[in-house]
PDB file of C-alpha atoms in Angstrom:
ATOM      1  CA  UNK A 264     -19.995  11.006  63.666  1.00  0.00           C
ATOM      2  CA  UNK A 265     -20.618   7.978  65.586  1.00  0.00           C
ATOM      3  CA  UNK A 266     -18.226   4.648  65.697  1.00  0.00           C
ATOM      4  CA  UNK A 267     -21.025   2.591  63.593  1.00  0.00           C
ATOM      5  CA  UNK A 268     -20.633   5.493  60.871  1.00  0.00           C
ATOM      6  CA  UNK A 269     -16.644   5.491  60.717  1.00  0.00           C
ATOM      7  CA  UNK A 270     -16.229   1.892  60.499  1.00  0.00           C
ATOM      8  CA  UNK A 271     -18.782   2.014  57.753  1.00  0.00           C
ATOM      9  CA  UNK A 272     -16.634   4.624  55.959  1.00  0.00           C
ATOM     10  CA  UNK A 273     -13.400   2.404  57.106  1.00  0.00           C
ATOM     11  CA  UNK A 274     -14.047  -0.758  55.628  1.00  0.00           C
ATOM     12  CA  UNK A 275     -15.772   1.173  52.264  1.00  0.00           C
ATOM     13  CA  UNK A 276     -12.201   2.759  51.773  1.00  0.00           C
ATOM     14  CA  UNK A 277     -10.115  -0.234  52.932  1.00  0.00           C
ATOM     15  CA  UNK A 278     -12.458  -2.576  50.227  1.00  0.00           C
ATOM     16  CA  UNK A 279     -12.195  -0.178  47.197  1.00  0.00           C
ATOM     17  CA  UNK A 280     -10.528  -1.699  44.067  1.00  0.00           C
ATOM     18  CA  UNK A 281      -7.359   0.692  44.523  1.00  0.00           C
ATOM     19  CA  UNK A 282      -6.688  -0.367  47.885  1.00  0.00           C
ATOM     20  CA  UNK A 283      -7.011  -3.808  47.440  1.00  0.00           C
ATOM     21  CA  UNK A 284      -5.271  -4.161  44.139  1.00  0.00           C
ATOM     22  CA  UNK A 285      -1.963  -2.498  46.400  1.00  0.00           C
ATOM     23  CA  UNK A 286      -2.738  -5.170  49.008  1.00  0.00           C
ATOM     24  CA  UNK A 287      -2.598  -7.770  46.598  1.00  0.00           C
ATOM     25  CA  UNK A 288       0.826  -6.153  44.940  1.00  0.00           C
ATOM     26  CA  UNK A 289       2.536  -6.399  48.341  1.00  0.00           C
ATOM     27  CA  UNK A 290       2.529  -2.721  48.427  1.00  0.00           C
ATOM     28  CA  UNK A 291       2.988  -1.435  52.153  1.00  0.00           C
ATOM     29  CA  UNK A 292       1.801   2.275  51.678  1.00  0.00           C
ATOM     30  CA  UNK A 293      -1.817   1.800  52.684  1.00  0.00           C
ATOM     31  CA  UNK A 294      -0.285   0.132  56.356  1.00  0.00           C
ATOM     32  CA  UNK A 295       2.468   2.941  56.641  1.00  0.00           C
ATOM     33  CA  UNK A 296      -0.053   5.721  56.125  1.00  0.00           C
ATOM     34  CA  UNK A 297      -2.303   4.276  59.033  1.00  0.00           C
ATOM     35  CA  UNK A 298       0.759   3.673  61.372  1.00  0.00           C
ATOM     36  CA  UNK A 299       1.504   7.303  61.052  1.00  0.00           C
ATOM     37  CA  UNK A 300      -1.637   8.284  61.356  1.00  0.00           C
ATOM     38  CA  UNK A 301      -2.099   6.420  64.564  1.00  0.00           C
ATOM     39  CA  UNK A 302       1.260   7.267  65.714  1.00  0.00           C
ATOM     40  CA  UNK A 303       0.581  10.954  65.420  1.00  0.00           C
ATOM     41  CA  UNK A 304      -2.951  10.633  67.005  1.00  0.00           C
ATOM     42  CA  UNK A 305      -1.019   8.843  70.001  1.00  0.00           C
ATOM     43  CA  UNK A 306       1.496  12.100  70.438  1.00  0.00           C
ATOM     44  CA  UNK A 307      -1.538  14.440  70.181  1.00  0.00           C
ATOM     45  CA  UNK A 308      -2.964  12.090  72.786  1.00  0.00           C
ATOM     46  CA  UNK A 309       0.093  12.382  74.938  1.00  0.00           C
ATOM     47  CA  UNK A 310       1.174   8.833  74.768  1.00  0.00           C
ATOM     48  CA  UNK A 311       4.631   9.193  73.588  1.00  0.00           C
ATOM     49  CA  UNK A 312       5.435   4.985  73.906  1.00  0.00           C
ATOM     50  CA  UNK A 313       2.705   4.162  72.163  1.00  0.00           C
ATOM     51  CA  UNK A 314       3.515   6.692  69.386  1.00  0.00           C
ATOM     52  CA  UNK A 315       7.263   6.238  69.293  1.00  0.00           C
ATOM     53  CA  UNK A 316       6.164   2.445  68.760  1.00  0.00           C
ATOM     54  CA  UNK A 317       4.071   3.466  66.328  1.00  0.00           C
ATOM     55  CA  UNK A 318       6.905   5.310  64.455  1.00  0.00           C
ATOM     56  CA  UNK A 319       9.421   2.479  64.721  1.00  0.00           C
ATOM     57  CA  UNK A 320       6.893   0.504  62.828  1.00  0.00           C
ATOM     58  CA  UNK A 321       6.600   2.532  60.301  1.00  0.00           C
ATOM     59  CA  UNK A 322      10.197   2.300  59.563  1.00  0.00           C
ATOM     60  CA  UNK A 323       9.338  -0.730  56.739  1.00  0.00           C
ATOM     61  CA  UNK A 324       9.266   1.625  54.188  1.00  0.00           C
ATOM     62  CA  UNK A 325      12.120   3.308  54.246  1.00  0.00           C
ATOM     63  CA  UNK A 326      12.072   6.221  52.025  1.00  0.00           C
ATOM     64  CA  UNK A 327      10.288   8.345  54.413  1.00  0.00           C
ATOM     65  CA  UNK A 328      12.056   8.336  57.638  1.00  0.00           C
ATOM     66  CA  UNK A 329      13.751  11.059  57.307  1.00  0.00           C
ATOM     67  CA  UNK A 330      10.894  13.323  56.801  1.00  0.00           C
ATOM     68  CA  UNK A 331       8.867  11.625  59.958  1.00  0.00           C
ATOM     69  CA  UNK A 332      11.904  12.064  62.174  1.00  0.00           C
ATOM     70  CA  UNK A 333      11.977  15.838  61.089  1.00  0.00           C
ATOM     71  CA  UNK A 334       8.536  16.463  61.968  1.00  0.00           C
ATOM     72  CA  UNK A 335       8.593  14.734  64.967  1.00  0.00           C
ATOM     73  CA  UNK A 336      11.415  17.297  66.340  1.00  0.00           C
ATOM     74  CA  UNK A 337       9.452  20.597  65.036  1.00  0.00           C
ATOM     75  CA  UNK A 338       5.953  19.074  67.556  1.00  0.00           C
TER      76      UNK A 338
END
């Protein structure tokens, strides 16, 4: 796919009614999801400050730490 293609696909997702009504809510799960997403793009990447930044951010929501932290010691 090219970069013109996934942005289109990007913004579609990021403007449907679902994602915006959580936006609007306050909700964070929409920015934690892409934080570890980039996060664990940046360890397959081998950039381990950019990803352990990454994970530190993600620490806003903190129900799911413990579950990140785990998986980061099995990779």
């Amino acid at each position: 796919m090219s970069g013109i293609s996934l942005a289109i696909i990007f913004l579609l997702t990021l403007c449907s009614y679902q994602n915006l009504r959580g936006l609007y809510a306050g909700q964070l799960g929409l920015l934690v999801g892409f934080l570890l997403a980039a996060s664990l793009l940046a360890l397959l990447r081998n950039r381990p400050l950019i990803a352990g930044t990454l994970m530190a951010l993600t620490m806003i929501k903190r129900r799911r730490w413990w579950l990140l932290a785990t998986l980061y010691l099995f990779l």
